[in-house]
């Protein structure tokens, strides 16, 4: 075929396919409910109204795909965080696994408390104690070794109440929301107080969020040549705490654009939602309110974990969406409908 | 239409389109030269051979698109870096612009040297002096203000030799390479010793690399509410130096996967290329060797800026590709062919 003719034919085929696929996609959107686990009501409607506002080119609220950045907290927003943050349970299990190599832990806090299952003594150890736990269990290995340890733990550990692997305790309605946003051209990020390297080994498979779209707390690493082979070694030194006022800082550091939608569940997410709300144009801020003792947990302003107090106040004045888990969600976990 | 029938019709249309578009894409690849500014030869062939090896599903070297991560140094790899790093010229211009507000600079180094155009005295100020320059010119404003300052500077400043805006002094063959990789499913990242916030305002337009795929050196920022409006304020404190052994650290921190291809031009890129080379499967490492005094600059092991010494040695033993700018590139800058 002559090159020019071939080029015209190619262009025509592209155009034809574009039109056909556009028609098909209209059908698909009209057919399928993108949020089947969300009950009808104001919460669900606010999500759909927002997505429609920023994706409809005929509206003044339209946002180009490159700027459709959505950030999600993890603990309590995408998966459960009770009885305590799952990463703390990981650290506790690691202490027990490593204890034979550390006889001194039998008489040293907070390790003694962990080994004796003394949760009161562990609570007494406070933030400093937790930091010691994290450093003893998260550092000292290479990035590749640590990823393997996390994967092994997830494969074997079970949640005390639900008796399931922790990464099955993710919220089905939020999985649908992630898919729905991505289907509408959004780039979805995790912005969590949890460890960045604790999340990366599993979130791609579970949430469809690739490692390069995960922001979290971190310890420092250093580049070394070990027998000529380069490795990154994890050091017992805090690099960044991605919580509260750290979340907008982490977002700026990793993404370099302001999100147009942000999703959280606690006062640790407040500044991320404020930062998101303060941008120009249409914005969407959502808080998951844990109101379902039966199917999950119920807690807010009096909770040590996932405390939600100021967030509820700002949500009311700032017109943020608040999910009432009990009322808004048909199901909580994916295994309920499998 | 009955839903089931419609679904079958839709599937058939998708399948048909898929087949047609596959056929078309084969044609397009065969027709167009993806690297028109690269001369025929071993360098160009090595690029095409690598891309073919990782994108051909029938080969054992195939890599799924999600893992096709390519990292590019910026200074000297994607744009020129002579007579000195362009960001230093930016800092010098900023000192001059801010001088009326800082009368003390007339008698304080390294500012005095800058104001008197005394490059020897500036060189004498060493790294500590440069750090002072950076802190005085890059901190103290909000992230949004700083982005505006960078954009204004790029719009007005001109390169001393080429008399053009600095962001026109990017390498046309590298722009083609970025496009070629992305057309083959790669995600392209910048991993530069330069300032992350100095690059983000312009690299998307020039390189097609979005802000969330830019990794660089940074100063700390802090979240503040100013009259109720959240801002991120840039602090005169180093956060991260993304150079040498810092590059694999930055890559791990931001991307969380190891690149399969890495592109640099100096010993500051050595560890990034080593880290890339040490992964499993097919790998591609490339160094741009500045050999063209006539059209750009010629320098390597004896240069203070963009020193390339160990890199050339490792390239020879590790089978890395070395671009001989003079021999391999038909054109250097985009304006030569516009």
XYZ file of N, CA and C in Angstrom, chain B residues 54-309:
768
model
N 11.842 -5.919 25.876
C 10.968 -5.884 27.059
C 9.493 -5.726 26.707
N 9.194 -5.409 25.434
C 7.785 -5.212 25.059
C 7.220 -6.372 24.240
N 8.073 -7.272 23.799
C 7.623 -8.399 22.973
C 7.212 -9.557 23.883
N 5.901 -9.802 23.907
C 5.358 -10.810 24.825
C 5.887 -12.214 24.559
N 6.363 -12.440 23.352
C 6.817 -13.788 23.015
C 8.234 -14.049 23.542
N 8.872 -12.996 24.068
C 10.253 -13.161 24.525
C 10.329 -13.368 26.036
N 11.352 -14.076 26.472
C 11.562 -14.317 27.910
C 11.921 -13.022 28.624
N 12.396 -12.038 27.864
C 12.808 -10.753 28.437
C 11.643 -9.782 28.613
N 10.430 -10.222 28.274
C 9.240 -9.353 28.369
C 9.046 -8.815 29.788
N 8.675 -7.542 29.887
C 8.385 -6.892 31.176
C 6.988 -6.275 31.111
N 6.108 -6.571 32.068
C 4.766 -5.968 32.037
C 4.849 -4.439 32.136
N 3.901 -3.730 31.510
C 3.959 -2.263 31.476
C 4.144 -1.622 32.854
N 3.478 -2.141 33.886
C 3.568 -1.502 35.208
C 5.006 -1.444 35.714
N 5.833 -2.370 35.245
C 7.229 -2.406 35.721
C 8.210 -1.706 34.781
N 7.662 -1.111 33.723
C 8.554 -0.405 32.781
C 8.829 1.003 33.289
N 9.694 1.077 34.291
C 10.054 2.344 34.920
C 11.387 2.807 34.342
N 11.398 4.034 33.830
C 12.632 4.608 33.290
C 12.931 5.912 34.016
N 14.169 6.054 34.517
C 14.535 7.251 35.271
C 15.604 8.047 34.529
N 15.420 9.350 34.481
C 16.310 10.259 33.759
C 16.869 11.318 34.701
N 18.190 11.416 34.740
C 18.808 12.603 35.311
C 18.379 13.807 34.462
N 18.442 15.016 35.029
C 18.072 16.193 34.239
C 19.284 16.988 33.733
N 20.062 17.587 34.647
C 21.186 18.442 34.228
C 22.225 17.644 33.442
N 22.424 18.018 32.187
C 23.413 17.342 31.352
C 22.888 16.094 30.676
N 21.700 15.636 31.077
C 21.101 14.451 30.442
C 19.898 14.843 29.587
N 19.043 15.701 30.131
C 17.872 16.154 29.360
C 18.038 17.590 28.880
N 18.803 18.391 29.605
C 19.125 19.750 29.152
C 20.576 20.040 29.478
N 21.104 21.130 28.918
C 22.512 21.482 29.128
C 22.756 21.888 30.576
N 24.045 21.927 30.946
C 24.383 22.291 32.331
C 25.594 23.226 32.351
N 25.882 23.848 31.196
C 27.018 24.753 31.081
C 26.569 26.167 30.726
N 27.271 27.221 31.126
C 28.565 27.224 31.821
C 28.495 26.658 33.239
N 27.358 26.823 33.935
C 27.149 26.165 35.224
C 25.697 25.702 35.265
N 25.344 24.860 36.266
C 23.958 24.412 36.426
C 23.018 25.611 36.320
N 21.962 25.458 35.539
C 21.057 26.583 35.305
C 20.399 27.055 36.613
N 20.250 26.117 37.547
C 19.625 26.514 38.816
C 20.522 27.476 39.610
N 21.835 27.360 39.419
C 22.754 28.299 40.070
C 22.610 29.685 39.434
N 22.422 29.701 38.110
C 22.199 30.987 37.433
C 20.892 31.624 37.906
N 19.907 30.762 38.166
C 18.642 31.240 38.738
C 18.887 31.867 40.112
N 19.681 31.189 40.949
C 19.964 31.701 42.297
C 20.694 33.041 42.221
N 21.639 33.134 41.274
C 22.393 34.387 41.096
C 21.453 35.526 40.694
N 20.564 35.237 39.745
C 19.605 36.263 39.326
C 18.684 36.661 40.473
N 18.326 35.686 41.299
C 17.450 35.981 42.450
C 18.173 36.876 43.466
N 19.460 36.604 43.698
C 20.214 37.451 44.625
C 20.188 38.897 44.125
N 20.396 39.064 42.835
C 20.402 40.419 42.273
C 19.024 41.072 42.412
N 17.979 40.279 42.202
C 16.626 40.834 42.301
C 16.267 41.191 43.742
N 16.769 40.396 44.684
C 16.412 40.606 46.094
C 17.354 41.577 46.803
N 18.464 41.934 46.151
C 19.516 42.729 46.802
C 19.016 44.048 47.417
N 18.132 44.792 46.744
C 17.665 46.054 47.339
C 17.071 45.879 48.737
N 16.507 44.700 49.014
C 15.933 44.448 50.341
C 16.983 43.944 51.333
N 18.189 43.677 50.843
C 19.252 43.127 51.699
C 20.532 43.942 51.551
N 20.556 45.168 52.082
C 21.777 45.992 51.951
C 23.015 45.306 52.533
N 22.809 44.413 53.511
C 23.954 43.730 54.136
C 24.691 42.816 53.150
N 24.019 42.426 52.060
C 24.666 41.533 51.084
C 25.873 42.188 50.401
N 25.883 43.516 50.373
C 27.007 44.209 49.715
C 28.338 43.906 50.390
N 28.267 43.532 51.666
C 29.521 43.275 52.389
C 29.598 41.847 52.945
N 28.661 40.978 52.515
C 28.647 39.599 53.034
C 28.841 38.611 51.890
N 29.773 37.680 52.052
C 29.944 36.601 51.056
C 28.930 35.496 51.329
N 28.481 34.775 50.340
C 28.885 34.839 48.928
C 28.081 35.873 48.134
N 27.217 36.633 48.830
C 26.335 37.561 48.104
C 27.113 38.682 47.418
N 28.143 39.165 48.147
C 28.995 40.218 47.587
C 29.578 39.757 46.237
N 30.081 38.537 46.216
C 30.664 37.983 44.987
C 29.643 37.975 43.860
N 28.425 37.583 44.173
C 27.376 37.536 43.152
C 27.087 38.939 42.633
N 26.919 39.882 43.560
C 26.547 41.247 43.163
C 27.658 41.921 42.360
N 28.905 41.488 42.610
C 30.038 42.081 41.867
C 30.461 41.210 40.684
N 29.656 40.200 40.376
C 29.977 39.265 39.283
C 31.383 38.692 39.417
N 31.799 38.451 40.642
C 33.146 37.946 40.903
C 33.079 36.417 41.039
N 33.184 35.725 39.914
C 32.973 34.282 39.901
C 34.077 33.523 40.648
N 35.281 34.105 40.705
C 36.354 33.460 41.465
C 36.025 33.453 42.957
N 35.571 34.597 43.452
C 35.196 34.677 44.868
C 34.022 33.744 45.157
N 33.111 33.624 44.198
C 31.965 32.734 44.378
C 32.436 31.282 44.464
N 33.374 30.938 43.584
C 33.928 29.581 43.612
C 34.632 29.328 44.944
N 35.327 30.343 45.454
C 36.017 30.221 46.749
C 35.037 29.949 47.892
N 33.814 30.429 47.752
C 32.820 30.256 48.824
C 32.449 28.786 49.007
N 32.747 27.977 47.996
C 32.564 26.526 48.100
C 31.124 26.101 48.306
N 30.971 24.847 48.780
C 29.632 24.283 48.958
C 28.822 25.050 49.987
N 29.520 25.485 51.034
C 28.825 26.220 52.091
C 28.245 27.519 51.537
N 29.039 28.169 50.688
C 28.578 29.402 50.062
C 27.371 29.161 49.172
N 27.431 28.080 48.394
C 26.312 27.748 47.504
C 25.044 27.486 48.306
N 25.221 26.780 49.422
C 24.086 26.466 50.282
C 23.438 27.754 50.792
N 24.280 28.718 51.173
C 23.760 30.012 51.633
C 22.961 30.695 50.528
N 23.492 30.631 49.313
C 22.796 31.221 48.160
C 21.430 30.576 47.975
N 21.422 29.227 48.029
C 20.172 28.501 47.807
C 19.149 28.856 48.888
N 19.590 28.855 50.134
C 18.656 29.132 51.221
C 18.084 30.548 51.112
N 18.952 31.498 50.737
C 18.495 32.891 50.658
C 17.545 33.118 49.488
N 17.648 32.256 48.463
C 16.874 32.517 47.244
C 15.747 31.521 47.033
N 15.786 30.372 47.711
C 14.787 29.329 47.476
C 13.803 29.177 48.630
N 14.132 29.734 49.807
C 13.269 29.532 50.974
C 12.558 30.827 51.342
N 11.657 30.721 52.312
C 11.006 31.915 52.855
C 9.707 32.276 52.167
N 9.402 31.585 51.070
C 8.136 31.855 50.387
C 7.260 30.601 50.440
N 6.049 30.693 49.895
C 5.195 29.508 49.845
C 5.528 28.727 48.574
N 5.086 27.484 48.521
C 5.345 26.652 47.340
C 4.757 27.295 46.086
N 3.593 27.932 46.232
C 2.970 28.551 45.053
C 3.730 29.781 44.593
N 4.193 30.570 45.561
C 4.994 31.748 45.199
C 6.279 31.324 44.498
N 6.923 30.282 45.031
C 8.192 29.855 44.436
C 7.992 29.368 42.995
N 6.923 28.609 42.758
C 6.647 28.123 41.403
C 6.475 29.297 40.435
N 5.823 30.358 40.909
C 5.616 31.528 40.057
C 6.943 32.219 39.760
N 7.806 32.301 40.760
C 9.121 32.929 40.580
C 9.941 32.167 39.528
N 9.905 30.831 39.602
C 10.649 30.010 38.632
C 10.110 30.243 37.219
N 8.794 30.256 37.090
C 8.190 30.471 35.763
C 8.560 31.837 35.195
N 8.502 32.862 36.044
C 8.855 34.215 35.592
C 10.305 34.261 35.131
N 11.165 33.612 35.902
C 12.587 33.616 35.551
C 12.803 32.956 34.183
N 12.178 31.777 33.991
C 12.340 31.064 32.723
C 11.839 31.897 31.552
N 10.802 32.673 31.799
C 10.230 33.480 30.712
C 11.174 34.611 30.326
N 11.996 35.065 31.269
C 12.798 36.265 31.011
C 14.301 36.035 30.881
N 14.830 35.038 31.566
C 16.281 34.827 31.553
C 16.727 34.216 30.222
N 17.942 34.523 29.822
C 18.494 33.974 28.584
C 19.866 33.366 28.842
N 20.143 32.266 28.153
C 21.438 31.592 28.285
C 22.541 32.480 27.701
N 23.687 32.607 28.407
C 24.726 33.541 27.952
C 25.280 33.212 26.561
N 25.380 31.931 26.220
C 25.935 31.599 24.900
C 24.851 31.510 23.833
N 23.760 30.819 24.131
C 22.759 30.562 23.090
C 21.665 31.627 23.015
N 21.648 32.546 23.979
C 20.696 33.668 23.977
C 19.251 33.188 23.866
N 18.960 32.084 24.519
C 17.616 31.515 24.483
C 17.153 31.202 25.897
N 15.838 31.092 26.097
C 15.356 30.649 27.423
C 15.974 29.300 27.746
N 16.262 29.099 29.020
C 16.945 27.869 29.419
C 16.156 26.611 29.064
N 14.841 26.689 29.131
C 14.073 25.475 28.836
C 13.924 25.203 27.339
N 14.636 25.991 26.512
C 14.762 25.610 25.099
C 16.063 24.849 24.874
N 16.909 24.803 25.895
C 18.207 24.132 25.750
C 18.113 22.683 26.222
N 17.052 22.040 25.783
C 16.835 20.623 26.081
C 17.241 19.826 24.848
N 17.558 18.554 25.059
C 18.128 17.776 23.962
C 17.033 17.106 23.130
N 16.937 17.497 21.884
C 15.926 16.942 20.984
C 15.970 15.405 20.930
N 17.149 14.783 20.829
C 17.160 13.297 20.789
C 16.599 12.681 22.075
N 16.789 13.347 23.206
C 16.267 12.807 24.467
C 14.744 12.995 24.544
N 14.243 14.093 23.977
C 12.783 14.276 23.920
C 12.161 13.135 23.120
N 12.823 12.792 22.013
C 12.317 11.684 21.185
C 12.381 10.360 21.946
N 13.454 10.201 22.701
C 13.617 8.976 23.482
C 12.522 8.861 24.552
N 12.225 9.968 25.228
C 11.141 9.973 26.230
C 9.814 9.564 25.575
N 9.532 10.174 24.431
C 8.285 9.860 23.715
C 8.240 8.389 23.297
N 9.369 7.926 22.792
C 9.464 6.549 22.308
C 9.217 5.550 23.444
N 9.827 5.821 24.592
C 9.628 4.928 25.737
C 8.169 4.953 26.188
N 7.588 6.148 26.285
C 6.185 6.238 26.730
C 5.252 5.560 25.739
N 5.553 5.702 24.457
C 4.724 5.039 23.443
C 4.817 3.522 23.586
N 5.862 3.063 24.241
C 6.035 1.628 24.488
C 5.711 1.235 25.928
N 4.855 2.037 26.546
C 4.316 1.649 27.847
C 5.172 1.982 29.051
N 6.273 2.697 28.833
C 7.128 3.086 29.962
C 6.530 4.267 30.704
N 6.825 4.321 32.015
C 6.532 5.491 32.823
C 7.870 6.182 33.014
N 7.965 7.453 32.604
C 9.240 8.164 32.644
C 9.302 9.096 33.855
N 10.413 9.026 34.582
C 10.636 9.843 35.777
C 11.909 10.665 35.611
N 11.913 11.845 36.239
C 13.165 12.588 36.396
C 13.723 12.267 37.773
N 15.025 12.004 37.844
C 15.703 11.801 39.125
C 16.959 12.673 39.084
N 16.835 13.864 39.649
C 17.853 14.891 39.462
C 18.396 15.401 40.779
N 19.667 15.801 40.768
C 20.229 16.502 41.913
C 19.653 17.898 42.059
N 19.044 18.400 40.995
C 18.432 19.732 41.015
C 17.207 19.770 41.921
N 16.730 20.957 42.179
C 15.606 21.144 43.088
C 14.303 20.630 42.493
N 13.586 19.841 43.274
C 12.327 19.264 42.797
C 11.333 20.370 42.437
N 11.302 21.429 43.242
C 10.344 22.517 42.997
C 10.855 23.491 41.937
N 12.138 23.384 41.613
C 12.675 24.192 40.518
C 12.304 23.563 39.173
N 12.114 22.247 39.167
C 11.817 21.547 37.909
C 10.315 21.459 37.621
N 9.532 21.206 38.682
C 8.117 20.906 38.453
C 7.330 21.956 37.657
N 7.632 23.259 37.833
C 6.807 24.229 37.102
C 6.915 24.148 35.573
N 7.945 23.499 35.042
C 8.109 23.544 33.583
C 8.328 22.189 32.916
N 8.673 21.145 33.659
C 9.054 19.889 32.988
C 7.884 19.169 32.326
N 6.675 19.388 32.820
C 5.539 18.700 32.199
C 5.365 19.182 30.756
N 5.424 20.505 30.591
C 5.250 21.065 29.252
C 6.414 20.690 28.333
N 7.624 20.693 28.864
C 8.811 20.494 28.022
C 9.106 19.011 27.779
N 9.027 18.189 28.801
C 9.387 16.771 28.682
C 8.175 15.834 28.668
N 6.978 16.364 28.968
C 5.824 15.480 29.118
C 5.884 14.641 30.387
N 6.642 15.096 31.368
C 6.753 14.368 32.644
C 5.975 15.140 33.719
N 4.914 14.538 34.267
C 4.080 15.257 35.233
C 4.803 15.440 36.564
N 4.383 16.432 37.375
C 5.065 16.737 38.646
C 5.228 15.528 39.554
N 4.252 14.608 39.530
C 4.332 13.453 40.434
C 5.377 12.448 39.969
N 5.996 12.674 38.827
C 7.071 11.803 38.366
C 8.426 12.530 38.355
N 8.518 13.543 39.205
C 9.764 14.293 39.338
C 10.337 14.054 40.734
N 11.588 13.621 40.777
C 12.295 13.406 42.034
C 13.513 14.317 41.997
N 13.758 15.020 43.104
C 14.894 15.930 43.116
C 15.304 16.267 44.527
N 16.298 17.146 44.648
C 16.695 17.628 45.962
C 15.611 18.571 46.470
N 15.534 18.699 47.797
C 14.470 19.547 48.332
C 14.873 20.170 49.657
N 14.217 21.285 49.958
C 14.300 21.852 51.301
C 13.003 21.476 52.022
N 13.006 21.629 53.337
C 11.807 21.259 54.096
C 10.701 22.288 53.877
N 9.468 21.832 54.018
C 8.333 22.753 53.999
C 7.501 22.508 55.246
N 6.720 23.507 55.606
C 5.838 23.333 56.760
C 4.446 23.870 56.431
N 3.453 23.182 56.969
C 2.050 23.537 56.728
C 1.627 24.609 57.722
N 1.039 25.680 57.214
C 0.581 26.777 58.078
C -0.785 27.259 57.628
N -1.561 27.749 58.583
C -2.792 28.450 58.225
C -2.502 29.948 58.309
N -2.588 30.627 57.150
C -2.373 32.075 57.138
C -3.712 32.753 56.897
N -4.220 33.433 57.919
C -5.567 34.009 57.872
C -6.572 32.950 57.441
N -6.432 31.772 58.022
C -7.374 30.691 57.750
C -7.101 29.936 56.454
N -6.162 30.417 55.651
C -5.862 29.771 54.364
C -4.613 28.908 54.511
N -4.710 27.601 54.198
C -3.524 26.742 54.354
C -2.478 27.028 53.283
N -1.233 27.125 53.714
C -0.113 27.281 52.774
C 1.023 26.350 53.205
N 1.891 26.047 52.251
C 3.126 25.321 52.564
C 4.269 26.308 52.428
N 4.983 26.515 53.541
C 6.062 27.503 53.563
C 7.399 26.783 53.418
N 8.250 27.321 52.561
C 9.559 26.719 52.278
C 10.582 27.188 53.322
N 11.192 26.238 54.003
C 12.100 26.544 55.112
C 13.564 26.470 54.671
N 14.431 27.297 55.270
C 15.861 27.257 54.905
C 16.575 26.077 55.559
N 16.133 24.876 55.211
C 16.691 23.665 55.807
C 16.643 22.545 54.761
N 17.769 21.887 54.562
C 17.836 20.808 53.571
C 16.928 19.650 53.991
N 16.126 19.160 53.070
C 15.330 17.963 53.329
C 16.001 16.721 52.766
N 16.457 16.820 51.510
C 17.013 15.638 50.846
C 17.912 16.072 49.696
N 19.072 15.416 49.583
C 19.962 15.669 48.442
C 19.896 14.463 47.516
N 19.305 14.684 46.359
C 19.061 13.596 45.419
C 20.218 13.463 44.434
N 21.374 13.121 44.957
C 22.549 13.016 44.098
C 23.363 11.807 44.549
N 24.120 11.235 43.617
C 25.008 10.100 43.903
C 24.248 8.970 44.628
N 24.722 8.576 45.834
C 24.047 7.487 46.555
C 22.641 7.888 46.988
N 22.324 9.177 46.927
C 20.967 9.628 47.232
C 19.971 9.258 46.144
N 20.444 9.031 44.930
C 19.493 8.758 43.837
C 18.728 7.442 44.020
N 19.405 6.329 44.316
C 18.612 5.113 44.586
C 17.682 5.288 45.786
N 18.133 6.053 46.785
C 17.286 6.311 47.962
C 16.037 7.087 47.541
N 16.232 8.126 46.742
C 15.098 8.922 46.252
C 14.167 8.104 45.377
N 14.749 7.247 44.545
C 13.940 6.379 43.677
C 13.085 5.449 44.523
N 13.701 4.864 45.542
C 12.936 3.960 46.398
C 11.843 4.709 47.153
N 12.190 5.890 47.643
C 11.238 6.680 48.416
C 10.026 7.077 47.555
N 10.269 7.502 46.334
C 9.179 8.026 45.505
C 8.500 6.961 44.655
N 9.272 6.051 44.110
C 8.704 5.100 43.143
C 8.418 3.757 43.799
N 9.320 3.307 44.650
C 9.089 2.034 45.328
C 9.280 0.824 44.433
N 9.796 1.045 43.245
C 10.188 -0.067 42.372
C 11.540 0.309 41.785
N 12.241 -0.715 41.360
C 13.534 -0.476 40.733
C 13.323 -0.188 39.248
N 13.956 0.855 38.707
C 13.833 1.115 37.272
C 14.402 -0.052 36.463
N 13.923 -0.207 35.234
C 14.570 -1.176 34.334
C 15.453 -0.447 33.323
N 15.354 0.887 33.317
C 16.206 1.683 32.432
C 16.554 2.980 33.137
N 17.821 3.397 33.032
C 18.244 4.631 33.684
C 19.206 5.387 32.776
N 19.077 6.716 32.802
C 19.781 7.582 31.863
C 20.453 8.713 32.624
N 21.768 8.850 32.448
C 22.485 9.902 33.152
C 23.605 10.441 32.292
N 24.463 11.267 32.884
C 25.593 11.793 32.129
C 26.826 12.023 32.984
N 26.720 11.776 34.302
C 27.871 12.110 35.146
C 28.024 11.069 36.252
N 29.101 11.210 37.016
C 29.314 10.290 38.137
C 28.253 10.468 39.226
N 27.543 11.578 39.190
C 26.413 11.750 40.111
C 25.280 10.780 39.824
N 25.313 10.170 38.636
C 24.278 9.206 38.246
C 24.721 7.756 38.427
N 25.977 7.586 38.843
C 26.560 6.249 38.888
C 25.729 5.271 39.718
N 25.371 5.663 40.938
C 24.635 4.747 41.819
C 23.233 4.447 41.280
N 22.628 5.413 40.618
C 21.320 5.158 40.009
C 21.448 4.081 38.927
N 22.520 4.171 38.142
C 22.703 3.183 37.086
C 23.096 1.819 37.673
N 23.901 1.838 38.726
C 24.258 0.567 39.391
C 23.014 -0.114 39.963
N 22.183 0.682 40.614
C 20.956 0.176 41.234
C 20.027 -0.422 40.169
N 19.943 0.263 39.046
C 19.116 -0.214 37.937
C 19.688 -1.503 37.354
N 21.007 -1.504 37.158
C 21.674 -2.661 36.548
C 21.547 -3.923 37.401
N 21.429 -3.740 38.731
C 21.471 -4.894 39.639
C 20.148 -5.645 39.736
N 19.101 -5.158 39.089
C 17.823 -5.863 39.134
C 17.823 -7.095 38.246
N 16.795 -7.899 38.382
C 16.673 -9.095 37.547
C 16.156 -8.740 36.154
N 16.475 -9.608 35.201
C 15.927 -9.437 33.851
C 16.678 -8.403 33.039
N 16.099 -8.101 31.896
C 16.720 -7.183 30.938
C 16.801 -5.771 31.527
N 17.923 -5.109 31.341
C 18.177 -3.774 31.903
C 18.800 -2.884 30.844
N 18.641 -1.580 30.996
C 19.275 -0.656 30.056
C 19.836 0.546 30.806
N 21.133 0.764 30.669
C 21.790 1.900 31.302
C 22.482 2.722 30.216
N 22.283 4.027 30.261
C 22.850 4.905 29.232
C 23.478 6.147 29.856
N 24.640 6.509 29.339
C 25.301 7.756 29.743
C 25.455 8.656 28.518
N 25.072 9.922 28.684
C 25.302 10.909 27.627
C 26.704 11.482 27.827
N 27.565 11.275 26.844
C 28.931 11.794 26.903
C 28.979 13.090 26.085
N 29.310 14.178 26.764
C 29.329 15.493 26.099
C 30.620 15.647 25.302
N 30.515 15.474 23.994
C 31.695 15.424 23.127
C 31.644 16.464 22.019
N 30.706 17.392 22.129
C 30.475 18.277 20.984
C 30.626 19.745 21.376
N 31.875 20.195 21.345
C 32.205 21.573 21.673
C 31.517 22.564 20.745
N 31.405 22.149 19.487
C 30.842 23.033 18.469
C 29.371 23.336 18.745
N 28.594 22.272 18.867
C 27.141 22.457 18.963
C 26.669 22.585 20.406
N 27.432 22.019 21.372
C 27.052 22.144 22.785
C 28.332 22.353 23.595
N 28.766 21.352 24.362
C 29.997 21.475 25.151
C 30.699 20.116 25.139
N 31.985 20.136 25.405
C 32.737 18.879 25.512
C 33.435 18.834 26.860
N 33.122 17.814 27.649
C 33.740 17.678 28.972
C 33.493 16.280 29.500
N 34.376 15.812 30.379
C 34.115 14.560 31.095
C 34.897 14.506 32.410
N 36.002 13.752 32.456
C 36.601 13.453 33.767
C 37.258 14.637 34.474
N 37.612 15.697 33.724
C 38.281 16.811 34.381
C 37.342 17.971 34.686
N 36.059 17.747 34.492
C 35.097 18.835 34.668
C 34.594 18.902 36.115
N 34.406 20.135 36.610
C 33.799 20.293 37.932
C 32.296 20.065 37.851
N 31.736 20.453 36.721
C 30.293 20.293 36.535
C 30.063 19.103 35.622
N 29.257 18.169 36.070
C 28.967 16.998 35.248
C 30.180 16.103 35.044
N 31.013 15.977 36.060
C 32.211 15.128 35.963
C 31.825 13.684 35.634
N 32.434 13.157 34.572
C 32.150 11.780 34.161
C 33.470 11.028 34.069
N 33.711 10.159 35.044
C 34.992 9.455 35.102
C 34.723 7.975 35.405
